[in-house]
Coordinates of C-alpha atoms in Angstrom, one line a residue:
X1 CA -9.0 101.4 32.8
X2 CA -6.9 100.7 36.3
X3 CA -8.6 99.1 38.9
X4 CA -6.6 98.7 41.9
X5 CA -4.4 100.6 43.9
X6 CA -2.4 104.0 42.6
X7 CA 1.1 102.1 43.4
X8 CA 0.2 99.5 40.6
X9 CA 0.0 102.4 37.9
X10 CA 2.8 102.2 36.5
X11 CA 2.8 98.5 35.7
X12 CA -0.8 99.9 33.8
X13 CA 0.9 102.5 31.8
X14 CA 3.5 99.6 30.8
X15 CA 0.8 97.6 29.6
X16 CA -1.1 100.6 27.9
X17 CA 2.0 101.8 26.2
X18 CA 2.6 98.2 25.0
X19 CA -0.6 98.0 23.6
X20 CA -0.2 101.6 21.4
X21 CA 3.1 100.2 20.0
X22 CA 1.7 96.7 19.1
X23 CA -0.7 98.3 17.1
X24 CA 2.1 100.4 15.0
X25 CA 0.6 103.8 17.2
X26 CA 2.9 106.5 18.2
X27 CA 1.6 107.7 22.2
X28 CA 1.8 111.5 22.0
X29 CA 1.0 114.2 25.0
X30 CA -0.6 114.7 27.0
X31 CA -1.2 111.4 29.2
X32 CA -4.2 112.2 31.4
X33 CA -5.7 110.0 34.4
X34 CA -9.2 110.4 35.3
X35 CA -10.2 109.3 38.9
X36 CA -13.4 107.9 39.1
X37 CA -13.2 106.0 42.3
X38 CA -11.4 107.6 44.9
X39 CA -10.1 106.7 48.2
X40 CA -12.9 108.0 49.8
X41 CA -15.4 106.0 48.0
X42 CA -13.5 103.0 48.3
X43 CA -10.9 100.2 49.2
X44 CA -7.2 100.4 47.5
X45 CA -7.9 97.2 45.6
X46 CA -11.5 98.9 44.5
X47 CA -9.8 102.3 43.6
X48 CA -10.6 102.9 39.4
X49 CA -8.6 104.9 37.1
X50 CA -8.9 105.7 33.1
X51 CA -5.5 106.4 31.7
X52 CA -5.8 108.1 28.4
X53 CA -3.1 108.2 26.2
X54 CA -3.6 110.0 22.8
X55 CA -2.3 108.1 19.7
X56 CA -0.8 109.1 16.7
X57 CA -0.7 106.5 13.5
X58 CA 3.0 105.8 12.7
X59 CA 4.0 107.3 9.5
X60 CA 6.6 104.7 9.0

């Protein structure tokens, strides 16, 4: 979950993605954002996003 505004995603996905691999996961497609605060509904800095990021475990 991003909370915050959309310019700071991809410093989420870094984080996200450093996560998967930690935990010996292998990201596969596709990535998919759900918006479920908008800019309509709210300020940049209250703006919410779910990344999702289907895993794989690594075979290795």
């Amino acid at each position: 979950m991003h909370i915050g505004p959309y310019a700071q995603l991809p410093l989420a996905y870094n984080a996200l993605f450093a996560a998967v691999h930690e935990r010996g996961l292998r990201p596969q497609a596709p990535v998919r954002e759900a918006y479920l605060v908008g800019p309509a509904e709210a300020p940049q800095e209250e703006l919410m996003t779910r990344l999702v990021i289907p895993v794989q475990e690594s075979t290795a």
